[in-house]
């Protein structure tokens, strides 16, 4: 008898990505694709891609996809979902995209309780444009635009988007997970699945933040970057469930 231990997800193209070695965008893509396969929603899913390193995400998923201008993904997803309510619509956004130029879009999509799913990749830096400080960069974090470390007195404090969105009345499911080890990756997949199921059940806005690594712009090896996530990001951005409506809990209980 043959036991299948590895299979390429159908919802992901079987090609190499342009991401740097050790970048966790690839892990996030794989988890989303596995969830799409398991839920059997490949034909009805539409991805709204961001700017940033994931700008070509639509090249990797074998689902329909569109590209939004910087930060506008939740607005575009809103329009698509309202005109095609039978589709499963998700945005995939970095912290520069979601927490800088797109702050207004994500807050108002949550406030309206849009029935869309957002996967928020927080790597504490602008990856694509050369490693500048992002709203999520940690105090004292060195970036190309804060070479002496982020000084909150000058640059302001990092924004904890998950806590912010969870406080908004329209959101239904808002959680933070991490991709720095296998145990956390498994938890992340479960949360992504719940976030898609929330949309299937019509329960409203769902967001999963994933603490992620950018070894290239952090100037670290791939293993050290994962350690940096665990040792520096997790304490500042605690993992956990920040908003789970009772109706969502009922969904999880049925699983
Ligand atoms: C309207 C607009 N402003 C600025 C840019 C430049 N830009 C492209 S990607 C990016 C940063 C993206 O960082 P993030 O969203 O954190 O994603 P990452 O690259 O880290 O995955 C910026 C500032 C742009 N493309 N469009
Ligand atoms: S620059 Fe950073 S976020 Fe972008 S692909 Fe490379 S490691 Fe990933």
PDB file of C-alpha atoms and ligand atoms in Angstrom:
ATOM      1  CA  UNK A   1       0.000   0.000   0.000  1.00  0.00           C
ATOM      2  CA  UNK A   2       1.307   3.453  -0.911  1.00  0.00           C
ATOM      3  CA  UNK A   3       1.096   6.278   1.594  1.00  0.00           C
ATOM      4  CA  UNK A   4       1.160   9.782   0.177  1.00  0.00           C
ATOM      5  CA  UNK A   5       3.427  11.927   2.356  1.00  0.00           C
ATOM      6  CA  UNK A   6       3.851  14.883   0.007  1.00  0.00           C
ATOM      7  CA  UNK A   7       1.670  16.253  -2.692  1.00  0.00           C
ATOM      8  CA  UNK A   8       1.868  19.578  -4.469  1.00  0.00           C
ATOM      9  CA  UNK A   9      -1.298  21.566  -3.736  1.00  0.00           C
ATOM     10  CA  UNK A  10      -3.524  21.900  -6.781  1.00  0.00           C
ATOM     11  CA  UNK A  11      -4.186  25.537  -5.993  1.00  0.00           C
ATOM     12  CA  UNK A  12      -0.483  26.355  -6.401  1.00  0.00           C
ATOM     13  CA  UNK A  13       1.467  26.322  -9.671  1.00  0.00           C
ATOM     14  CA  UNK A  14       4.323  23.811  -9.624  1.00  0.00           C
ATOM     15  CA  UNK A  15       6.982  26.431 -10.402  1.00  0.00           C
ATOM     16  CA  UNK A  16       9.770  28.211  -8.527  1.00  0.00           C
ATOM     17  CA  UNK A  17       8.818  31.551  -7.038  1.00  0.00           C
ATOM     18  CA  UNK A  18      10.850  34.757  -7.195  1.00  0.00           C
ATOM     19  CA  UNK A  19      11.019  35.000  -3.382  1.00  0.00           C
ATOM     20  CA  UNK A  20      14.440  35.019  -1.683  1.00  0.00           C
ATOM     21  CA  UNK A  21      15.714  31.818  -0.055  1.00  0.00           C
ATOM     22  CA  UNK A  22      14.276  31.584   3.448  1.00  0.00           C
ATOM     23  CA  UNK A  23      11.434  34.029   2.772  1.00  0.00           C
ATOM     24  CA  UNK A  24       8.234  32.892   4.452  1.00  0.00           C
ATOM     25  CA  UNK A  25       5.973  34.257   1.690  1.00  0.00           C
ATOM     26  CA  UNK A  26       6.388  30.780   0.139  1.00  0.00           C
ATOM     27  CA  UNK A  27       5.164  29.033   3.289  1.00  0.00           C
ATOM     28  CA  UNK A  28       2.154  31.341   3.497  1.00  0.00           C
ATOM     29  CA  UNK A  29       1.320  30.645  -0.167  1.00  0.00           C
ATOM     30  CA  UNK A  30       1.483  26.927   0.393  1.00  0.00           C
ATOM     31  CA  UNK A  31      -0.792  27.037   3.453  1.00  0.00           C
ATOM     32  CA  UNK A  32      -3.395  29.072   1.600  1.00  0.00           C
ATOM     33  CA  UNK A  33      -3.249  26.692  -1.377  1.00  0.00           C
ATOM     34  CA  UNK A  34      -3.682  23.648   0.873  1.00  0.00           C
ATOM     35  CA  UNK A  35      -6.701  25.263   2.497  1.00  0.00           C
ATOM     36  CA  UNK A  36      -8.229  26.088  -0.906  1.00  0.00           C
ATOM     37  CA  UNK A  37      -7.742  22.439  -1.940  1.00  0.00           C
ATOM     38  CA  UNK A  38      -9.186  21.068   1.285  1.00  0.00           C
ATOM     39  CA  UNK A  39     -12.231  23.314   1.076  1.00  0.00           C
ATOM     40  CA  UNK A  40     -12.696  22.475  -2.622  1.00  0.00           C
ATOM     41  CA  UNK A  41     -13.046  26.149  -3.594  1.00  0.00           C
ATOM     42  CA  UNK A  42     -10.395  26.519  -6.307  1.00  0.00           C
ATOM     43  CA  UNK A  43     -12.936  27.295  -9.036  1.00  0.00           C
ATOM     44  CA  UNK A  44     -14.720  29.987  -7.057  1.00  0.00           C
ATOM     45  CA  UNK A  45     -11.790  31.738  -5.351  1.00  0.00           C
ATOM     46  CA  UNK A  46     -10.454  35.160  -6.385  1.00  0.00           C
ATOM     47  CA  UNK A  47      -7.161  36.524  -5.048  1.00  0.00           C
ATOM     48  CA  UNK A  48      -6.521  40.252  -4.762  1.00  0.00           C
ATOM     49  CA  UNK A  49      -2.737  40.687  -4.837  1.00  0.00           C
ATOM     50  CA  UNK A  50      -0.829  43.582  -3.230  1.00  0.00           C
ATOM     51  CA  UNK A  51       2.189  45.634  -4.170  1.00  0.00           C
ATOM     52  CA  UNK A  52       5.345  44.521  -2.396  1.00  0.00           C
ATOM     53  CA  UNK A  53       7.232  41.281  -2.827  1.00  0.00           C
ATOM     54  CA  UNK A  54       3.948  39.384  -3.286  1.00  0.00           C
ATOM     55  CA  UNK A  55       2.995  41.556  -6.243  1.00  0.00           C
ATOM     56  CA  UNK A  56       3.177  38.485  -8.507  1.00  0.00           C
ATOM     57  CA  UNK A  57       1.206  36.214  -6.148  1.00  0.00           C
ATOM     58  CA  UNK A  58      -1.347  35.781  -8.944  1.00  0.00           C
ATOM     59  CA  UNK A  59       1.359  33.946 -10.923  1.00  0.00           C
ATOM     60  CA  UNK A  60       1.563  31.270  -8.256  1.00  0.00           C
ATOM     61  CA  UNK A  61      -2.011  30.477  -7.276  1.00  0.00           C
ATOM     62  CA  UNK A  62      -4.118  28.553  -9.758  1.00  0.00           C
ATOM     63  CA  UNK A  63      -7.162  30.639  -8.931  1.00  0.00           C
ATOM     64  CA  UNK A  64      -8.469  33.812 -10.550  1.00  0.00           C
ATOM     65  CA  UNK A  65      -6.530  36.844  -9.414  1.00  0.00           C
ATOM     66  CA  UNK A  66      -6.372  40.602  -9.808  1.00  0.00           C
ATOM     67  CA  UNK A  67      -3.745  43.158  -8.833  1.00  0.00           C
ATOM     68  CA  UNK A  68      -4.631  46.159  -6.684  1.00  0.00           C
ATOM     69  CA  UNK A  69      -2.737  49.448  -6.409  1.00  0.00           C
ATOM     70  CA  UNK A  70      -0.843  50.008  -3.156  1.00  0.00           C
ATOM     71  CA  UNK A  71      -3.138  49.373  -0.189  1.00  0.00           C
ATOM     72  CA  UNK A  72      -6.327  49.269  -2.224  1.00  0.00           C
ATOM     73  CA  UNK A  73      -6.789  45.491  -2.072  1.00  0.00           C
ATOM     74  CA  UNK A  74      -9.624  45.541   0.524  1.00  0.00           C
ATOM     75  CA  UNK A  75     -11.528  48.122  -1.546  1.00  0.00           C
ATOM     76  CA  UNK A  76     -11.111  46.036  -4.696  1.00  0.00           C
ATOM     77  CA  UNK A  77     -12.076  42.858  -2.835  1.00  0.00           C
ATOM     78  CA  UNK A  78     -15.189  44.629  -1.536  1.00  0.00           C
ATOM     79  CA  UNK A  79     -16.313  45.472  -5.060  1.00  0.00           C
ATOM     80  CA  UNK A  80     -15.665  41.958  -6.342  1.00  0.00           C
ATOM     81  CA  UNK A  81     -17.395  40.241  -3.432  1.00  0.00           C
ATOM     82  CA  UNK A  82     -20.440  42.505  -3.602  1.00  0.00           C
ATOM     83  CA  UNK A  83     -20.867  41.961  -7.337  1.00  0.00           C
ATOM     84  CA  UNK A  84     -20.010  38.233  -7.227  1.00  0.00           C
ATOM     85  CA  UNK A  85     -21.235  37.119  -3.773  1.00  0.00           C
ATOM     86  CA  UNK A  86     -20.854  33.421  -4.581  1.00  0.00           C
ATOM     87  CA  UNK A  87     -17.050  33.808  -4.944  1.00  0.00           C
ATOM     88  CA  UNK A  88     -14.531  33.425  -2.147  1.00  0.00           C
ATOM     89  CA  UNK A  89     -12.455  36.614  -2.242  1.00  0.00           C
ATOM     90  CA  UNK A  90      -9.223  37.077  -0.339  1.00  0.00           C
ATOM     91  CA  UNK A  91      -6.569  39.751  -0.120  1.00  0.00           C
ATOM     92  CA  UNK A  92      -2.903  38.954   0.503  1.00  0.00           C
ATOM     93  CA  UNK A  93      -1.090  42.007   1.850  1.00  0.00           C
ATOM     94  CA  UNK A  94       2.274  42.929   3.382  1.00  0.00           C
ATOM     95  CA  UNK A  95       2.626  45.369   6.254  1.00  0.00           C
ATOM     96  CA  UNK A  96       3.688  48.215   3.980  1.00  0.00           C
ATOM     97  CA  UNK A  97       0.625  47.595   1.832  1.00  0.00           C
ATOM     98  CA  UNK A  98      -1.885  47.014   4.643  1.00  0.00           C
ATOM     99  CA  UNK A  99      -0.567  49.085   7.550  1.00  0.00           C
ATOM    100  CA  UNK A 100       0.865  52.099   5.682  1.00  0.00           C
ATOM    101  CA  UNK A 101      -0.781  53.284   2.475  1.00  0.00           C
ATOM    102  CA  UNK A 102      -3.752  50.923   2.895  1.00  0.00           C
ATOM    103  CA  UNK A 103      -4.602  51.685   6.538  1.00  0.00           C
ATOM    104  CA  UNK A 104      -7.868  53.386   5.666  1.00  0.00           C
ATOM    105  CA  UNK A 105      -8.976  50.621   3.299  1.00  0.00           C
ATOM    106  CA  UNK A 106      -8.488  47.789   5.777  1.00  0.00           C
ATOM    107  CA  UNK A 107     -10.085  49.668   8.675  1.00  0.00           C
ATOM    108  CA  UNK A 108     -13.175  50.589   6.678  1.00  0.00           C
ATOM    109  CA  UNK A 109     -13.523  47.126   5.116  1.00  0.00           C
ATOM    110  CA  UNK A 110     -13.513  45.714   8.658  1.00  0.00           C
ATOM    111  CA  UNK A 111     -15.913  48.402   9.893  1.00  0.00           C
ATOM    112  CA  UNK A 112     -18.345  47.584   7.082  1.00  0.00           C
ATOM    113  CA  UNK A 113     -18.059  43.924   7.995  1.00  0.00           C
ATOM    114  CA  UNK A 114     -17.223  43.015   4.413  1.00  0.00           C
ATOM    115  CA  UNK A 115     -17.485  39.291   3.865  1.00  0.00           C
ATOM    116  CA  UNK A 116     -13.888  38.936   2.676  1.00  0.00           C
ATOM    117  CA  UNK A 117     -10.734  37.256   4.017  1.00  0.00           C
ATOM    118  CA  UNK A 118      -7.401  39.028   4.497  1.00  0.00           C
ATOM    119  CA  UNK A 119      -4.052  37.333   4.932  1.00  0.00           C
ATOM    120  CA  UNK A 120      -1.692  39.921   6.427  1.00  0.00           C
ATOM    121  CA  UNK A 121       2.049  39.215   6.102  1.00  0.00           C
ATOM    122  CA  UNK A 122       3.911  41.132   8.802  1.00  0.00           C
ATOM    123  CA  UNK A 123       7.672  41.008   8.219  1.00  0.00           C
ATOM    124  CA  UNK A 124       8.331  44.315  10.011  1.00  0.00           C
ATOM    125  CA  UNK A 125       9.871  45.915   6.923  1.00  0.00           C
ATOM    126  CA  UNK A 126       9.266  47.037   3.359  1.00  0.00           C
ATOM    127  CA  UNK A 127      10.700  44.038   1.544  1.00  0.00           C
ATOM    128  CA  UNK A 128      10.374  44.843  -2.144  1.00  0.00           C
ATOM    129  CA  UNK A 129      11.658  48.389  -2.135  1.00  0.00           C
ATOM    130  CA  UNK A 130      14.903  47.728  -0.277  1.00  0.00           C
ATOM    131  CA  UNK A 131      14.158  47.285   3.402  1.00  0.00           C
ATOM    132  CA  UNK A 132      12.883  50.666   4.568  1.00  0.00           C
ATOM    133  CA  UNK A 133      11.101  51.114   7.904  1.00  0.00           C
ATOM    134  CA  UNK A 134       7.470  50.003   7.905  1.00  0.00           C
ATOM    135  CA  UNK A 135       4.730  50.940  10.403  1.00  0.00           C
ATOM    136  CA  UNK A 136       5.400  47.533  11.952  1.00  0.00           C
ATOM    137  CA  UNK A 137       9.201  47.882  12.297  1.00  0.00           C
ATOM    138  CA  UNK A 138      10.178  47.320  15.928  1.00  0.00           C
ATOM    139  CA  UNK A 139      11.657  49.987  18.236  1.00  0.00           C
ATOM    140  CA  UNK A 140      15.439  50.061  17.669  1.00  0.00           C
ATOM    141  CA  UNK A 141      15.106  47.948  14.498  1.00  0.00           C
ATOM    142  CA  UNK A 142      17.721  48.913  11.941  1.00  0.00           C
ATOM    143  CA  UNK A 143      16.390  49.447   8.434  1.00  0.00           C
ATOM    144  CA  UNK A 144      17.754  51.294   5.418  1.00  0.00           C
ATOM    145  CA  UNK A 145      15.747  54.365   6.450  1.00  0.00           C
ATOM    146  CA  UNK A 146      16.497  53.983  10.182  1.00  0.00           C
ATOM    147  CA  UNK A 147      20.169  52.947  10.130  1.00  0.00           C
ATOM    148  CA  UNK A 148      20.581  53.773  13.848  1.00  0.00           C
ATOM    149  CA  UNK A 149      17.448  51.848  14.793  1.00  0.00           C
ATOM    150  CA  UNK A 150      13.798  52.967  14.798  1.00  0.00           C
ATOM    151  CA  UNK A 151      13.383  55.734  17.321  1.00  0.00           C
ATOM    152  CA  UNK A 152       9.712  55.930  18.391  1.00  0.00           C
ATOM    153  CA  UNK A 153      10.206  59.529  19.548  1.00  0.00           C
ATOM    154  CA  UNK A 154      10.899  60.486  15.927  1.00  0.00           C
ATOM    155  CA  UNK A 155       9.241  57.758  13.850  1.00  0.00           C
ATOM    156  CA  UNK A 156       6.273  56.949  16.088  1.00  0.00           C
ATOM    157  CA  UNK A 157       5.402  53.593  17.573  1.00  0.00           C
ATOM    158  CA  UNK A 158       4.789  50.363  15.662  1.00  0.00           C
ATOM    159  CA  UNK A 159       1.127  49.671  14.930  1.00  0.00           C
ATOM    160  CA  UNK A 160      -0.412  46.411  16.111  1.00  0.00           C
ATOM    161  CA  UNK A 161      -2.934  45.983  13.288  1.00  0.00           C
ATOM    162  CA  UNK A 162      -4.571  42.835  14.619  1.00  0.00           C
ATOM    163  CA  UNK A 163      -5.459  44.490  17.933  1.00  0.00           C
ATOM    164  CA  UNK A 164      -6.736  47.528  16.001  1.00  0.00           C
ATOM    165  CA  UNK A 165      -8.935  45.555  13.605  1.00  0.00           C
ATOM    166  CA  UNK A 166     -10.217  43.314  16.406  1.00  0.00           C
ATOM    167  CA  UNK A 167     -11.496  46.421  18.207  1.00  0.00           C
ATOM    168  CA  UNK A 168     -13.625  47.361  15.204  1.00  0.00           C
ATOM    169  CA  UNK A 169     -17.228  46.274  15.516  1.00  0.00           C
ATOM    170  CA  UNK A 170     -17.602  44.856  12.007  1.00  0.00           C
ATOM    171  CA  UNK A 171     -14.798  42.296  12.231  1.00  0.00           C
ATOM    172  CA  UNK A 172     -15.717  38.656  12.891  1.00  0.00           C
ATOM    173  CA  UNK A 173     -12.442  36.752  13.119  1.00  0.00           C
ATOM    174  CA  UNK A 174      -9.086  38.424  13.765  1.00  0.00           C
ATOM    175  CA  UNK A 175      -6.067  36.402  14.912  1.00  0.00           C
ATOM    176  CA  UNK A 176      -2.278  36.514  14.879  1.00  0.00           C
ATOM    177  CA  UNK A 177      -0.100  33.511  14.080  1.00  0.00           C
ATOM    178  CA  UNK A 178       3.549  33.030  13.109  1.00  0.00           C
ATOM    179  CA  UNK A 179       5.533  31.070  10.540  1.00  0.00           C
ATOM    180  CA  UNK A 180       8.766  30.624  12.514  1.00  0.00           C
ATOM    181  CA  UNK A 181       8.472  26.901  13.310  1.00  0.00           C
ATOM    182  CA  UNK A 182       6.457  23.844  12.367  1.00  0.00           C
ATOM    183  CA  UNK A 183       4.148  23.998  15.379  1.00  0.00           C
ATOM    184  CA  UNK A 184       3.210  27.609  14.632  1.00  0.00           C
ATOM    185  CA  UNK A 185       2.894  26.884  10.891  1.00  0.00           C
ATOM    186  CA  UNK A 186       0.310  24.197  11.679  1.00  0.00           C
ATOM    187  CA  UNK A 187      -1.622  26.668  13.836  1.00  0.00           C
ATOM    188  CA  UNK A 188      -1.378  29.238  11.071  1.00  0.00           C
ATOM    189  CA  UNK A 189      -2.929  26.840   8.575  1.00  0.00           C
ATOM    190  CA  UNK A 190      -5.823  26.117  10.916  1.00  0.00           C
ATOM    191  CA  UNK A 191      -6.474  29.847  11.307  1.00  0.00           C
ATOM    192  CA  UNK A 192      -6.340  30.423   7.538  1.00  0.00           C
ATOM    193  CA  UNK A 193      -8.882  27.642   7.078  1.00  0.00           C
ATOM    194  CA  UNK A 194     -11.180  29.168   9.686  1.00  0.00           C
ATOM    195  CA  UNK A 195     -10.838  32.577   8.012  1.00  0.00           C
ATOM    196  CA  UNK A 196     -12.019  31.129   4.686  1.00  0.00           C
ATOM    197  CA  UNK A 197     -14.817  29.188   6.386  1.00  0.00           C
ATOM    198  CA  UNK A 198     -15.995  32.402   8.039  1.00  0.00           C
ATOM    199  CA  UNK A 199     -16.464  33.856   4.567  1.00  0.00           C
ATOM    200  CA  UNK A 200     -18.199  30.706   3.292  1.00  0.00           C
ATOM    201  CA  UNK A 201     -20.628  30.991   6.201  1.00  0.00           C
ATOM    202  CA  UNK A 202     -21.196  34.696   5.458  1.00  0.00           C
ATOM    203  CA  UNK A 203     -20.071  35.780   8.919  1.00  0.00           C
ATOM    204  CA  UNK A 204     -18.133  38.893   7.867  1.00  0.00           C
ATOM    205  CA  UNK A 205     -14.615  40.246   7.868  1.00  0.00           C
ATOM    206  CA  UNK A 206     -11.779  37.851   8.754  1.00  0.00           C
ATOM    207  CA  UNK A 207      -8.073  38.616   9.035  1.00  0.00           C
ATOM    208  CA  UNK A 208      -5.118  36.356   9.843  1.00  0.00           C
ATOM    209  CA  UNK A 209      -1.837  38.135  10.590  1.00  0.00           C
ATOM    210  CA  UNK A 210       1.227  35.965   9.968  1.00  0.00           C
ATOM    211  CA  UNK A 211       4.543  37.001  11.542  1.00  0.00           C
ATOM    212  CA  UNK A 212       7.021  36.431   8.723  1.00  0.00           C
ATOM    213  CA  UNK A 213      10.721  36.562   7.935  1.00  0.00           C
ATOM    214  CA  UNK A 214      12.596  38.771   5.477  1.00  0.00           C
ATOM    215  CA  UNK A 215      16.142  37.390   5.769  1.00  0.00           C
ATOM    216  CA  UNK A 216      17.390  39.510   2.871  1.00  0.00           C
ATOM    217  CA  UNK A 217      16.514  42.901   4.300  1.00  0.00           C
ATOM    218  CA  UNK A 218      17.166  41.915   7.895  1.00  0.00           C
ATOM    219  CA  UNK A 219      20.690  40.851   6.832  1.00  0.00           C
ATOM    220  CA  UNK A 220      20.299  37.450   8.470  1.00  0.00           C
ATOM    221  CA  UNK A 221      20.596  33.846   7.344  1.00  0.00           C
ATOM    222  CA  UNK A 222      17.311  32.001   6.853  1.00  0.00           C
ATOM    223  CA  UNK A 223      17.537  30.088  10.194  1.00  0.00           C
ATOM    224  CA  UNK A 224      18.601  33.226  12.080  1.00  0.00           C
ATOM    225  CA  UNK A 225      15.707  35.148  10.560  1.00  0.00           C
ATOM    226  CA  UNK A 226      13.238  32.583  11.946  1.00  0.00           C
ATOM    227  CA  UNK A 227      14.954  32.937  15.335  1.00  0.00           C
ATOM    228  CA  UNK A 228      14.588  36.723  15.036  1.00  0.00           C
ATOM    229  CA  UNK A 229      10.850  36.326  14.472  1.00  0.00           C
ATOM    230  CA  UNK A 230      10.577  34.193  17.594  1.00  0.00           C
ATOM    231  CA  UNK A 231      12.838  36.284  19.830  1.00  0.00           C
ATOM    232  CA  UNK A 232      11.964  39.805  18.712  1.00  0.00           C
ATOM    233  CA  UNK A 233       8.649  39.839  16.871  1.00  0.00           C
ATOM    234  CA  UNK A 234       6.579  37.409  18.935  1.00  0.00           C
ATOM    235  CA  UNK A 235       7.153  39.340  22.222  1.00  0.00           C
ATOM    236  CA  UNK A 236       6.073  42.598  20.547  1.00  0.00           C
ATOM    237  CA  UNK A 237       3.245  41.030  18.551  1.00  0.00           C
ATOM    238  CA  UNK A 238       1.784  38.353  20.848  1.00  0.00           C
ATOM    239  CA  UNK A 239       0.243  35.399  19.067  1.00  0.00           C
ATOM    240  CA  UNK A 240      -3.370  34.528  19.731  1.00  0.00           C
ATOM    241  CA  UNK A 241      -7.044  35.031  18.969  1.00  0.00           C
ATOM    242  CA  UNK A 242      -8.061  38.674  19.251  1.00  0.00           C
ATOM    243  CA  UNK A 243     -11.639  38.444  18.003  1.00  0.00           C
ATOM    244  CA  UNK A 244     -13.633  35.277  17.473  1.00  0.00           C
ATOM    245  CA  UNK A 245     -17.377  35.852  17.309  1.00  0.00           C
ATOM    246  CA  UNK A 246     -19.550  33.156  18.892  1.00  0.00           C
ATOM    247  CA  UNK A 247     -20.805  32.190  15.435  1.00  0.00           C
ATOM    248  CA  UNK A 248     -17.194  31.579  14.392  1.00  0.00           C
ATOM    249  CA  UNK A 249     -16.544  29.519  17.527  1.00  0.00           C
ATOM    250  CA  UNK A 250     -19.532  27.368  16.561  1.00  0.00           C
ATOM    251  CA  UNK A 251     -17.948  26.840  13.123  1.00  0.00           C
ATOM    252  CA  UNK A 252     -14.658  25.789  14.751  1.00  0.00           C
ATOM    253  CA  UNK A 253     -16.454  23.423  17.144  1.00  0.00           C
ATOM    254  CA  UNK A 254     -18.089  21.653  14.195  1.00  0.00           C
ATOM    255  CA  UNK A 255     -14.693  20.992  12.563  1.00  0.00           C
TER     256      UNK A 255
HETATM  257  C1  LIG B   1       1.134  53.974  -4.436  1.00  0.00           C
HETATM  258  C2  LIG B   1       2.488  53.325  -4.243  1.00  0.00           C
HETATM  259  N1  LIG B   1       3.320  53.815  -3.301  1.00  0.00           N
HETATM  260  C3  LIG B   1       4.509  53.241  -3.084  1.00  0.00           C
HETATM  261  C4  LIG B   1       4.916  52.178  -3.835  1.00  0.00           C
HETATM  262  C5  LIG B   1       6.276  51.569  -3.620  1.00  0.00           C
HETATM  263  N2  LIG B   1       6.239  50.298  -2.957  1.00  0.00           N
HETATM  264  C6  LIG B   1       6.136  49.149  -3.640  1.00  0.00           C
HETATM  265  S1  LIG B   1       6.246  47.819  -2.657  1.00  0.00           S
HETATM  266  C7  LIG B   1       6.415  48.779  -1.285  1.00  0.00           C
HETATM  267  C8  LIG B   1       6.619  48.195   0.088  1.00  0.00           C
HETATM  268  C9  LIG B   1       5.928  46.915   0.266  1.00  0.00           C
HETATM  269  O1  LIG B   1       6.223  46.383   1.511  1.00  0.00           O
HETATM  270  P1  LIG B   1       5.283  45.321   2.182  1.00  0.00           P
HETATM  271  O2  LIG B   1       3.864  45.640   1.896  1.00  0.00           O
HETATM  272  O3  LIG B   1       5.668  45.269   3.610  1.00  0.00           O
HETATM  273  O4  LIG B   1       5.567  43.957   1.425  1.00  0.00           O
HETATM  274  P2  LIG B   1       6.884  43.080   1.351  1.00  0.00           P
HETATM  275  O5  LIG B   1       7.622  43.579   0.149  1.00  0.00           O
HETATM  276  O6  LIG B   1       7.640  43.250   2.638  1.00  0.00           O
HETATM  277  O7  LIG B   1       6.373  41.686   1.164  1.00  0.00           O
HETATM  278  C10 LIG B   1       6.391  50.119  -1.623  1.00  0.00           C
HETATM  279  C11 LIG B   1       6.549  51.227  -0.664  1.00  0.00           C
HETATM  280  C12 LIG B   1       4.029  51.688  -4.819  1.00  0.00           C
HETATM  281  N3  LIG B   1       4.324  50.640  -5.573  1.00  0.00           N
HETATM  282  N4  LIG B   1       2.823  52.279  -5.003  1.00  0.00           N
HETATM  283  S1  LIG B   2      12.972  40.886   0.103  1.00  0.00           S
HETATM  284 FE1  LIG B   2      12.255  39.903   1.988  1.00  0.00          FE
HETATM  285  S2  LIG B   2       9.997  39.736   1.805  1.00  0.00           S
HETATM  286 FE2  LIG B   2      10.884  40.116  -0.230  1.00  0.00          FE
HETATM  287  S3  LIG B   2      11.154  38.087  -1.160  1.00  0.00           S
HETATM  288 FE3  LIG B   2      13.094  38.668  -0.213  1.00  0.00          FE
HETATM  289  S4  LIG B   2      13.018  37.812   1.862  1.00  0.00           S
HETATM  290 FE4  LIG B   2      10.926  37.822   1.046  1.00  0.00          FE
END
